mmCIF file with all atom_site columns, C-alpha atoms in Angstrom:
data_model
loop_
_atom_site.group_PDB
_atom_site.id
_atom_site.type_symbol
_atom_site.label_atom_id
_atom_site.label_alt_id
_atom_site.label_comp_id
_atom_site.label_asym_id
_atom_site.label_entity_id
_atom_site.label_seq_id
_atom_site.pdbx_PDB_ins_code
_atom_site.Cartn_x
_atom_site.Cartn_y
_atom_site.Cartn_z
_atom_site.occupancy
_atom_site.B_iso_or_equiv
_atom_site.pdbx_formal_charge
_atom_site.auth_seq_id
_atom_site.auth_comp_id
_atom_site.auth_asym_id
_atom_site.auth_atom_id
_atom_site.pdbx_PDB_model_num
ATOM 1   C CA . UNK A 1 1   ? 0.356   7.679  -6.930  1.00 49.00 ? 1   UNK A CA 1
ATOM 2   C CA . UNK A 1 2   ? 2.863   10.662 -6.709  1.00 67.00 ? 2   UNK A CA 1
ATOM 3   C CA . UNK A 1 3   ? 4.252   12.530 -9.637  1.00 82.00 ? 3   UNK A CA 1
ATOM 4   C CA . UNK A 1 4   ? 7.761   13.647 -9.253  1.00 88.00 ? 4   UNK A CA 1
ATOM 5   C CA . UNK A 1 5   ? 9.351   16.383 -11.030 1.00 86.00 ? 5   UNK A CA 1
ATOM 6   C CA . UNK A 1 6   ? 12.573  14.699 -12.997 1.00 85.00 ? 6   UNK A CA 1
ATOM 7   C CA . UNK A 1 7   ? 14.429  17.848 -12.500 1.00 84.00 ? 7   UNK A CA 1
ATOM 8   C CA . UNK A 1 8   ? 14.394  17.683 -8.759  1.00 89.00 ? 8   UNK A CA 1
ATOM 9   C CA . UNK A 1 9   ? 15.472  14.468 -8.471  1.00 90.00 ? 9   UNK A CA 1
ATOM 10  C CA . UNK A 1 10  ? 18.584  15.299 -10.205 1.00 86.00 ? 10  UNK A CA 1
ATOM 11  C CA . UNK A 1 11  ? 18.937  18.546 -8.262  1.00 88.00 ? 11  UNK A CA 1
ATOM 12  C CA . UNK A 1 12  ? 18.707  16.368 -5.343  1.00 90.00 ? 12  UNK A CA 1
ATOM 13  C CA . UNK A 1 13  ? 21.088  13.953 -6.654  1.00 87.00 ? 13  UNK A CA 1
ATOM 14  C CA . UNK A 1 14  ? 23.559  17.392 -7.180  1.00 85.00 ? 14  UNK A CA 1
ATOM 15  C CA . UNK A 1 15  ? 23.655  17.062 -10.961 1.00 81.00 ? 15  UNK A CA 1
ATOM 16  C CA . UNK A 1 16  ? 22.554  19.626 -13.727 1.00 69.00 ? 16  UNK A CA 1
ATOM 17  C CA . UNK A 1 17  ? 18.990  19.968 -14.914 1.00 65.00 ? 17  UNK A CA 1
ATOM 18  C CA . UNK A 1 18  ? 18.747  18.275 -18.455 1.00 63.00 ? 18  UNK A CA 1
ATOM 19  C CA . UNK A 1 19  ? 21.079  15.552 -17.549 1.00 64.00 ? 19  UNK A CA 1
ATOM 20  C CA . UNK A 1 20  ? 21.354  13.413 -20.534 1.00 67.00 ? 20  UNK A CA 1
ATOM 21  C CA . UNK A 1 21  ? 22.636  9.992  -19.017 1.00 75.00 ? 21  UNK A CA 1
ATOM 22  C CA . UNK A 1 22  ? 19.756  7.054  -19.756 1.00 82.00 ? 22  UNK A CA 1
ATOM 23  C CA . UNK A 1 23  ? 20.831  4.543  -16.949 1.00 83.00 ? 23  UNK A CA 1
ATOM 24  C CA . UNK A 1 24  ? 20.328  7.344  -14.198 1.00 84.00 ? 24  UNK A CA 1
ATOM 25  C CA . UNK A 1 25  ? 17.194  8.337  -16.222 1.00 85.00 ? 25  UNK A CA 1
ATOM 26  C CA . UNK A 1 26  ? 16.283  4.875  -16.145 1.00 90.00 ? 26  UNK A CA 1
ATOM 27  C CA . UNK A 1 27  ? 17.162  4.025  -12.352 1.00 87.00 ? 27  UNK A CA 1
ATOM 28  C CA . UNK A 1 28  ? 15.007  7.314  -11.251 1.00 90.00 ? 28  UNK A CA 1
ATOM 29  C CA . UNK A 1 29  ? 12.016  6.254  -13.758 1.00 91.00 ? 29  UNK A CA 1
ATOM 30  C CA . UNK A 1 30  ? 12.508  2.475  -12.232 1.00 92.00 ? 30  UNK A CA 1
ATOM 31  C CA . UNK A 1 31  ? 12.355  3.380  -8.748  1.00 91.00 ? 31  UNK A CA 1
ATOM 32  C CA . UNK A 1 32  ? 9.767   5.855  -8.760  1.00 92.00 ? 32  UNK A CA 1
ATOM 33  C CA . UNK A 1 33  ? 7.322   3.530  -10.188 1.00 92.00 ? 33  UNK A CA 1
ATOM 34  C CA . UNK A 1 34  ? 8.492   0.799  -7.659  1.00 91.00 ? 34  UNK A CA 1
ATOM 35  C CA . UNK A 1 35  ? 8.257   3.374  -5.252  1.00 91.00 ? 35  UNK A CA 1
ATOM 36  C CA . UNK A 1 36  ? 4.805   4.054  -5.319  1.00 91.00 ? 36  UNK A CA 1
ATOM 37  C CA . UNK A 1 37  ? 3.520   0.898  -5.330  1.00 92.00 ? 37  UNK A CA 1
ATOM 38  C CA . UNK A 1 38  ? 4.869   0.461  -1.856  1.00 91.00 ? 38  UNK A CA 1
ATOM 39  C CA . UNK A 1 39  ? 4.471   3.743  -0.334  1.00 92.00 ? 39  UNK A CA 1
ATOM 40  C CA . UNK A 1 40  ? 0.842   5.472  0.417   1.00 90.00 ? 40  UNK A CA 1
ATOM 41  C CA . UNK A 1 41  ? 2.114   9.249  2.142   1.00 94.00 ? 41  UNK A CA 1
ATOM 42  C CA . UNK A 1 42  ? -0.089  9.972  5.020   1.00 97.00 ? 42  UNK A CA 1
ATOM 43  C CA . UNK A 1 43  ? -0.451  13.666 6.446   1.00 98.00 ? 43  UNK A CA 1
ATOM 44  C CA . UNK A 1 44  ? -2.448  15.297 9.269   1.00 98.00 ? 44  UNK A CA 1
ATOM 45  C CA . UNK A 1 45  ? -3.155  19.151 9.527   1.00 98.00 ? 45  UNK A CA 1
ATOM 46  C CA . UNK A 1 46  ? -4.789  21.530 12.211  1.00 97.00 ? 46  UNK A CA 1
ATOM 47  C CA . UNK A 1 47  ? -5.428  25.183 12.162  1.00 97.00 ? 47  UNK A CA 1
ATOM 48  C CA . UNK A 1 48  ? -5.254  27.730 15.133  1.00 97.00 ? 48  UNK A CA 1
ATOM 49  C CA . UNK A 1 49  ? -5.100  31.369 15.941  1.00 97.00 ? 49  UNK A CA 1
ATOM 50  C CA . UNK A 1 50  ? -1.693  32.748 16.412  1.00 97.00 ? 50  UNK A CA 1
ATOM 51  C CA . UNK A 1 51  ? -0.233  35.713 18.030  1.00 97.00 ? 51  UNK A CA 1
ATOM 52  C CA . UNK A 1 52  ? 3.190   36.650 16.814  1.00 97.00 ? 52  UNK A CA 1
ATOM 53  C CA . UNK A 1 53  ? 5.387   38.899 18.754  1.00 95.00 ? 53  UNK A CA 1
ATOM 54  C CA . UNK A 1 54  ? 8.872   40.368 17.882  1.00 92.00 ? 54  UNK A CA 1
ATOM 55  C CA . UNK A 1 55  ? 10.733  37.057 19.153  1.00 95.00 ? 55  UNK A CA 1
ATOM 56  C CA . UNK A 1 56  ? 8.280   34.636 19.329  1.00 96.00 ? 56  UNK A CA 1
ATOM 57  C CA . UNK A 1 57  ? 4.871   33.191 18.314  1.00 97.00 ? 57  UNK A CA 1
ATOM 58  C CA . UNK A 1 58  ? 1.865   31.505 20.195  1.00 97.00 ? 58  UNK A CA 1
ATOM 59  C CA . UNK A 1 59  ? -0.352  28.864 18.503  1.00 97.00 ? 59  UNK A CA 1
ATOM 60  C CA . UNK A 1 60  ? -2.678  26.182 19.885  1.00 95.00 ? 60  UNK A CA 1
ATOM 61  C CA . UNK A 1 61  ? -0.839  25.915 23.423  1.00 94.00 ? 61  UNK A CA 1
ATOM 62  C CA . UNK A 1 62  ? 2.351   26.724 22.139  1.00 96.00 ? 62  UNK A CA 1
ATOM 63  C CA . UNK A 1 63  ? 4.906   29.023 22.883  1.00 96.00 ? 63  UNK A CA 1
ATOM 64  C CA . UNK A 1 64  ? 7.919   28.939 20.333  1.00 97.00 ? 64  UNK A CA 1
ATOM 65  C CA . UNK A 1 65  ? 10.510  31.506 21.341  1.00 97.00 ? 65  UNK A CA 1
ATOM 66  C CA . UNK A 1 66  ? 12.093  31.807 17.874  1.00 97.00 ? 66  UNK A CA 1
ATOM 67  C CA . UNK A 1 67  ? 12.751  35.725 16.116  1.00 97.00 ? 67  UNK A CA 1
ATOM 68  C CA . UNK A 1 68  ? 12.976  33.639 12.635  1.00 97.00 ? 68  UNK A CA 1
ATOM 69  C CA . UNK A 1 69  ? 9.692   32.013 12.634  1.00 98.00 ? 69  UNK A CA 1
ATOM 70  C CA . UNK A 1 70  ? 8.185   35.500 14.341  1.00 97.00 ? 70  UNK A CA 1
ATOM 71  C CA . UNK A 1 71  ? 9.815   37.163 11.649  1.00 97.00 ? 71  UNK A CA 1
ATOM 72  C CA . UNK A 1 72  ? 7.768   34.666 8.590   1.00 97.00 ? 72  UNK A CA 1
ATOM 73  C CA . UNK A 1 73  ? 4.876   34.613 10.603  1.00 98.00 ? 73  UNK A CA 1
ATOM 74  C CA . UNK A 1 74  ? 4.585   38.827 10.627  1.00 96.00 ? 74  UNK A CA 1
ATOM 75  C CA . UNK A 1 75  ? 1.122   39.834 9.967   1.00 95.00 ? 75  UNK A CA 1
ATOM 76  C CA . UNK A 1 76  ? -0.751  36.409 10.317  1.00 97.00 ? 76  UNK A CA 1
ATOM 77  C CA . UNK A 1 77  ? -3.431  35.625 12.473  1.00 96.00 ? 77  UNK A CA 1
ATOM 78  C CA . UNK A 1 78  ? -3.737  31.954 12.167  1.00 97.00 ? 78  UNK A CA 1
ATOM 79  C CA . UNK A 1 79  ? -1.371  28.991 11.262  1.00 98.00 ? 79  UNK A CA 1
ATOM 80  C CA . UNK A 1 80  ? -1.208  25.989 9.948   1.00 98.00 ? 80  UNK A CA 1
ATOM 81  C CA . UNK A 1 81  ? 0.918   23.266 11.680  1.00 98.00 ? 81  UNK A CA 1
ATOM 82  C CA . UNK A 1 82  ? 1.235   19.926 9.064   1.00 98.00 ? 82  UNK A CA 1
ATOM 83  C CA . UNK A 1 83  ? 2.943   16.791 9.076   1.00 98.00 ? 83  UNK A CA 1
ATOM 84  C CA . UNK A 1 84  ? 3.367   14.180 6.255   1.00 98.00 ? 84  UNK A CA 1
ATOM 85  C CA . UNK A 1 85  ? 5.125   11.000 6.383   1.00 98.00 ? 85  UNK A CA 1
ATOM 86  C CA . UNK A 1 86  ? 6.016   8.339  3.469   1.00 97.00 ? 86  UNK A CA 1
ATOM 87  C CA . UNK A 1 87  ? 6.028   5.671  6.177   1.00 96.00 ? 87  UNK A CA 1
ATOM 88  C CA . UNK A 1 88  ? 8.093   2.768  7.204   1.00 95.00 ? 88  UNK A CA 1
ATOM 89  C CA . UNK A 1 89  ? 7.774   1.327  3.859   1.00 94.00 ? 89  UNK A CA 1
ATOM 90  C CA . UNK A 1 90  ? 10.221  4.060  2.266   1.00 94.00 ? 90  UNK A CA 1
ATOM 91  C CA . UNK A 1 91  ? 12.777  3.364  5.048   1.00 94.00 ? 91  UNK A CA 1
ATOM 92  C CA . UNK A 1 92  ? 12.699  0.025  4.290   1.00 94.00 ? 92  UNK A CA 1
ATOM 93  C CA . UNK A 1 93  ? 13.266  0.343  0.992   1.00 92.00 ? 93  UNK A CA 1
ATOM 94  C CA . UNK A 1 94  ? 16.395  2.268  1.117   1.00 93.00 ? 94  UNK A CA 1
ATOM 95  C CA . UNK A 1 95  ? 17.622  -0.165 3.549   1.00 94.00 ? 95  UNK A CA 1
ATOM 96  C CA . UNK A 1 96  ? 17.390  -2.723 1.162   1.00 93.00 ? 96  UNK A CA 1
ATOM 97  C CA . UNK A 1 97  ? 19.119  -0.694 -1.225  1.00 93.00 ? 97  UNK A CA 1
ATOM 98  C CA . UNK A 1 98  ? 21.876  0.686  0.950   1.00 92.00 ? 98  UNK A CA 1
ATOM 99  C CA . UNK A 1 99  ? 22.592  -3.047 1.319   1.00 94.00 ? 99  UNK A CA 1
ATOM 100 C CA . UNK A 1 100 ? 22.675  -4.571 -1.874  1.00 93.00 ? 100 UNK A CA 1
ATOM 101 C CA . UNK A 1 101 ? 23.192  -1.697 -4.723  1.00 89.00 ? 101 UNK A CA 1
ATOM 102 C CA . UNK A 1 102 ? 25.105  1.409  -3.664  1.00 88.00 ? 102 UNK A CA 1
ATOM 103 C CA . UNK A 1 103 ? 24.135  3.421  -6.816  1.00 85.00 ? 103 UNK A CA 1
ATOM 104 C CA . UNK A 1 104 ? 19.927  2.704  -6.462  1.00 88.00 ? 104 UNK A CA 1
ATOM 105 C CA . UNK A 1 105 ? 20.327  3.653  -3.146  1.00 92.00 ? 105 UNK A CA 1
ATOM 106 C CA . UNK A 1 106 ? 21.739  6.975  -3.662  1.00 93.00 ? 106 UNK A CA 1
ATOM 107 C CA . UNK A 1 107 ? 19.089  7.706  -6.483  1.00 92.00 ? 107 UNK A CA 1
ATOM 108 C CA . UNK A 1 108 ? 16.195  5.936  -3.930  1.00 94.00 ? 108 UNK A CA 1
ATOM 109 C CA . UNK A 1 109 ? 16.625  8.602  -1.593  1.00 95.00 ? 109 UNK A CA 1
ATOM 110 C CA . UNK A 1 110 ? 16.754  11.379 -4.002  1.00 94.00 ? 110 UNK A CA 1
ATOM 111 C CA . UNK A 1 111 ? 13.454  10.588 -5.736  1.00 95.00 ? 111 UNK A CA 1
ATOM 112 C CA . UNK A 1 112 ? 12.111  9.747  -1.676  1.00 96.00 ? 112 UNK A CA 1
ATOM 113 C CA . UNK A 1 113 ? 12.853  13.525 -1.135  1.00 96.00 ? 113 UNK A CA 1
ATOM 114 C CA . UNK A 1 114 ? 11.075  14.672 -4.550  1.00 95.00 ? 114 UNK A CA 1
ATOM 115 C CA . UNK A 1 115 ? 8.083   12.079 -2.856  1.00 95.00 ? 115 UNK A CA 1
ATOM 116 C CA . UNK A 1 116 ? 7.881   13.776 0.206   1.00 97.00 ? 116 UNK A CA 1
ATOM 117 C CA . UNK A 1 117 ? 7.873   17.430 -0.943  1.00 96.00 ? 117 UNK A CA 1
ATOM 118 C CA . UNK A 1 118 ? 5.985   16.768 -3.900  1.00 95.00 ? 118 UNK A CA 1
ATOM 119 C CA . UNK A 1 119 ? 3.531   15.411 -0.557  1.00 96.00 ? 119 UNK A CA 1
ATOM 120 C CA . UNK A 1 120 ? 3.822   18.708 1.113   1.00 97.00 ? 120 UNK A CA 1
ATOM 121 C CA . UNK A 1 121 ? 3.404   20.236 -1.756  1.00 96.00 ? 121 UNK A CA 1
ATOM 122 C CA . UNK A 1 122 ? 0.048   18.218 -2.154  1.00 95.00 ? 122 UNK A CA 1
ATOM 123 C CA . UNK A 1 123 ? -0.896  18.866 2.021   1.00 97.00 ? 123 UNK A CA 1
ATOM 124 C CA . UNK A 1 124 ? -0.545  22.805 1.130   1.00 96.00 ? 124 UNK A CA 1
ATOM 125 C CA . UNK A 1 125 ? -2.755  22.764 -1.996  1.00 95.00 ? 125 UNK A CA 1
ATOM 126 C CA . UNK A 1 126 ? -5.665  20.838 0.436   1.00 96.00 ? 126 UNK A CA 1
ATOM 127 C CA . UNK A 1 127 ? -5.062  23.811 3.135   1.00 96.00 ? 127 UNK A CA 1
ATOM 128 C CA . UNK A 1 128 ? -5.455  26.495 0.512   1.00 93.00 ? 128 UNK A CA 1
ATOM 129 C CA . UNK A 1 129 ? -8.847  24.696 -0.601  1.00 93.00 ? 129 UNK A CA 1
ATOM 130 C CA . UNK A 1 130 ? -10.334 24.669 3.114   1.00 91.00 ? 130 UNK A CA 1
ATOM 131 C CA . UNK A 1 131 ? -13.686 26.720 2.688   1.00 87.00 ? 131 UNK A CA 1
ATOM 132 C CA . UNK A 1 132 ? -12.808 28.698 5.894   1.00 88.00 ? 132 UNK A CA 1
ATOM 133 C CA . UNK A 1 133 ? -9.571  30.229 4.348   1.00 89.00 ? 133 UNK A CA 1
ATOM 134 C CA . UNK A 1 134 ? -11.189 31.572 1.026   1.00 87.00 ? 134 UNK A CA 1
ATOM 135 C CA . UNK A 1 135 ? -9.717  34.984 1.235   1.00 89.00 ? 135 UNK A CA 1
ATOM 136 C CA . UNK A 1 136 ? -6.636  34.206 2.985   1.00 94.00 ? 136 UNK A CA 1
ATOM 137 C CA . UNK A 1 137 ? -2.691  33.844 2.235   1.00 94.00 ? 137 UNK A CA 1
ATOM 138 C CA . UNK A 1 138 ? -0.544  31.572 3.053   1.00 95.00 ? 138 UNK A CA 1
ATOM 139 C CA . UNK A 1 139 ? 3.148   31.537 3.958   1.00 97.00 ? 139 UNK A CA 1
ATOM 140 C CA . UNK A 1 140 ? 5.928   29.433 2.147   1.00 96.00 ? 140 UNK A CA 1
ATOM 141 C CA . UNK A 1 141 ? 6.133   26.474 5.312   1.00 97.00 ? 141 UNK A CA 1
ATOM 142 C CA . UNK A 1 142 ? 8.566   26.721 7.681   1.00 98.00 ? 142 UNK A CA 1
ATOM 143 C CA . UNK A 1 143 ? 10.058  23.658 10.003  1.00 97.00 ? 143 UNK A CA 1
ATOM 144 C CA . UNK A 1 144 ? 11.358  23.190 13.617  1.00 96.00 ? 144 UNK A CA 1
ATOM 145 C CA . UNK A 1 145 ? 15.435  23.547 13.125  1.00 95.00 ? 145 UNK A CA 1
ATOM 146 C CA . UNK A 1 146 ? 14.858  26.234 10.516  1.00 96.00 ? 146 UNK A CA 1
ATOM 147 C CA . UNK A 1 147 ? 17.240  29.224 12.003  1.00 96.00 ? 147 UNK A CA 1
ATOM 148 C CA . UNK A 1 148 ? 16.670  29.399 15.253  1.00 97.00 ? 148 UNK A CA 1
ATOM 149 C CA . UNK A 1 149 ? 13.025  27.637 15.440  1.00 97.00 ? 149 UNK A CA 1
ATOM 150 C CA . UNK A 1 150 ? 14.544  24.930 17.556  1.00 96.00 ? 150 UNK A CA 1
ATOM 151 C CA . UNK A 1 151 ? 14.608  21.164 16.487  1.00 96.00 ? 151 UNK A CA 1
ATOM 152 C CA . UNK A 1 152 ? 12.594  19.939 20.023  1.00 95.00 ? 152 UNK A CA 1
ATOM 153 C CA . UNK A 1 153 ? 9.573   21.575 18.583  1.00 96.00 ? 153 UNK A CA 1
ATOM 154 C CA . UNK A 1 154 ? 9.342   18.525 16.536  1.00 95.00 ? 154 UNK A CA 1
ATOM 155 C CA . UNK A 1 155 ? 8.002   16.753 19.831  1.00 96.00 ? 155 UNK A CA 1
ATOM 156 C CA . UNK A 1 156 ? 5.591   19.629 20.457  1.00 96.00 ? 156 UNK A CA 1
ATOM 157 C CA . UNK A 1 157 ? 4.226   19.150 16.739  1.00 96.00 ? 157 UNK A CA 1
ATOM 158 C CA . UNK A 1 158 ? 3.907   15.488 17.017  1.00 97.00 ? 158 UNK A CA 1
ATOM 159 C CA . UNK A 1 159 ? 2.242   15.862 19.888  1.00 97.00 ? 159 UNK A CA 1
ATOM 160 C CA . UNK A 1 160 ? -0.341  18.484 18.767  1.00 97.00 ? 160 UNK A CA 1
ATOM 161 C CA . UNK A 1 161 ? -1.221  16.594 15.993  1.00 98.00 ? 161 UNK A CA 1
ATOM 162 C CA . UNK A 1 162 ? -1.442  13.069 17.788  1.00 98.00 ? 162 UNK A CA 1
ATOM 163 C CA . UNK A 1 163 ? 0.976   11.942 14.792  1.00 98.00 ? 163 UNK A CA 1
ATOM 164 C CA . UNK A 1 164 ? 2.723   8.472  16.426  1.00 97.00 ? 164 UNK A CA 1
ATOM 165 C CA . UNK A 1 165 ? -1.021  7.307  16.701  1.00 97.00 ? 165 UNK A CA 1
ATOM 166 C CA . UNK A 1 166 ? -2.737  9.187  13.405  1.00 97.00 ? 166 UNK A CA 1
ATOM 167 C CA . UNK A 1 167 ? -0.071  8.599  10.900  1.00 98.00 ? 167 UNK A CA 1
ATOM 168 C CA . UNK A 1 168 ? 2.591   6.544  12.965  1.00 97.00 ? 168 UNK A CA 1
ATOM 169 C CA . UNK A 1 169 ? 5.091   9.297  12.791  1.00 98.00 ? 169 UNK A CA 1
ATOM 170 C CA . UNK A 1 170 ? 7.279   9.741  16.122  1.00 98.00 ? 170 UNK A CA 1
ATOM 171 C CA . UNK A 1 171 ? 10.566  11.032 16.773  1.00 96.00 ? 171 UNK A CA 1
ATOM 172 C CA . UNK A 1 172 ? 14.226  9.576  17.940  1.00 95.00 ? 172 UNK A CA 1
ATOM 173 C CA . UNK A 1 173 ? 15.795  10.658 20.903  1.00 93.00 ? 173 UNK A CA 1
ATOM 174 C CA . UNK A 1 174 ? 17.434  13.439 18.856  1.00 91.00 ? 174 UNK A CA 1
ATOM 175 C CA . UNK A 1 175 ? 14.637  14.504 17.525  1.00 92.00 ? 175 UNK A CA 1
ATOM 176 C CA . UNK A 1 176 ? 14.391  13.589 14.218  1.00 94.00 ? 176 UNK A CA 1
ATOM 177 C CA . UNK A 1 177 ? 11.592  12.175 12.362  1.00 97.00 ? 177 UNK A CA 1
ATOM 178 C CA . UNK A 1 178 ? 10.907  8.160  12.273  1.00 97.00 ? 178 UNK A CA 1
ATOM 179 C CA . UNK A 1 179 ? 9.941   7.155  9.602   1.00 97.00 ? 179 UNK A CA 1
ATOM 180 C CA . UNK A 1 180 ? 13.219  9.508  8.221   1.00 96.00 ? 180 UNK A CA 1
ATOM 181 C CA . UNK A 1 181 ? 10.980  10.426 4.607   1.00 97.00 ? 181 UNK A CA 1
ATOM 182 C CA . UNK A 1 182 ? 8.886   12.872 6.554   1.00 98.00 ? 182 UNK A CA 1
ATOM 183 C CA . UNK A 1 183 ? 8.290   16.778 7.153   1.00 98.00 ? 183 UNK A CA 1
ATOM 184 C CA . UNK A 1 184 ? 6.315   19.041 9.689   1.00 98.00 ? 184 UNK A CA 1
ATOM 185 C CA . UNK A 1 185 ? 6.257   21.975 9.015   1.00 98.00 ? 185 UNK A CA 1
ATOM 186 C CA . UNK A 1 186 ? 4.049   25.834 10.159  1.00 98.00 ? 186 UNK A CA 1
ATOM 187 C CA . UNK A 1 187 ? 2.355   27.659 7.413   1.00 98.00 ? 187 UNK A CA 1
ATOM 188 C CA . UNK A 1 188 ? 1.339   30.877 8.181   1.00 97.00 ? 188 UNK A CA 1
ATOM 189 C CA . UNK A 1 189 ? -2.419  32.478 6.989   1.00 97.00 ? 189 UNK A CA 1
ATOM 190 C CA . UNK A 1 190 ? -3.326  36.486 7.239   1.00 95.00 ? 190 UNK A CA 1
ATOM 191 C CA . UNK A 1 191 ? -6.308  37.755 5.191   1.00 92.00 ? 191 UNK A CA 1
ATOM 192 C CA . UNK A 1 192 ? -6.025  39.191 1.980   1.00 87.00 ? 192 UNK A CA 1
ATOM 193 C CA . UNK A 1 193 ? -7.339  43.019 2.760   1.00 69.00 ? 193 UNK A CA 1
#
């Protein structure tokens, strides 16, 4: 079971923090709970050595040419490369509401997006608790069509990480994620001197 944070729903759903209004209360509350009886997120993780040069970084076969990602990556000798999914179940859902009730869908996909961060959120704490990395640091994460860290890296991550057959994550033709409630995403790791 996830736990959402109220408060980014409605940030989300582009409303003030503290918003006192009981039937979108009620609707985020509702779906949430009916939310995660239908949806199990799935992630998959691998760590590798990196070498980060002014415009662009090298990790497990990789070569991204991208300044931005060289730039977050600057002093870290190893990366983590993640991706987590809410599945096809999620999709579905919203499709059901984008069909019959407007207003549930619009609040559906803003507690879907607190579900899936609050899941990468989750994916980063079980990185930081990896025995190996006890006396390392990690990076905020950073994902493929972040400034110039181009959006056909997605491929290059699914395919590291043998997603479409591990977690049954795969990509459209222009390269966005299928099932659309997922993230992947590079953490970077240097030591703590």
């Amino acid at each position: 079971m996830s736990n959402i944070d109220t408060n980014d729903v409605l940030r989300y759903l582009g409303c003030s923090e503290g918003l006192d209004d009981a039937r979108v209360l009620a609707h985020i509350a509702q779906l949430h709970e009916e939310l995660n009886t239908v949806i199990t997120p799935k992630h998959i993780y691998r760590l590798w050595d990196c070498e980060v040069q002014a415009q662009a970084v090298g990790f497990g076969g990789l070569r991204v040419h991208s300044g931005d990602l060289a730039r977050h990556l600057r002093g870290c000798t190893r990366v983590a490369v993640f991706a987590a999914t809410l599945g096809a179940e999620a999709d579905a859902l919203l499709r059901r509401y984008n069909a019959t009730e407007m207003d549930k869908a619009v609040i559906a996909d803003a507690v879907c997006t607190a579900m899936i961060e609050a899941a990468c959120d989750s994916v980063v704490g079980e990185i930081t608790r990896e025995p190996e990395l006890l006396g390392w640091q990690l990076t905020e994460r950073f994902s493929a069509g972040y400034g110039d860290f181009d959006i056909t890296h997605q491929r290059d991550v699914l395919t590291m990480l043998d997603c479409p057959r591990r977690i049954g994550l795969t990509l459209t033709d222009g390269n966005m994620l299928c099932p659309a409630k997922s993230v992947t995403a590079v953490v970077g790791l240097r030591r703590i001197v």
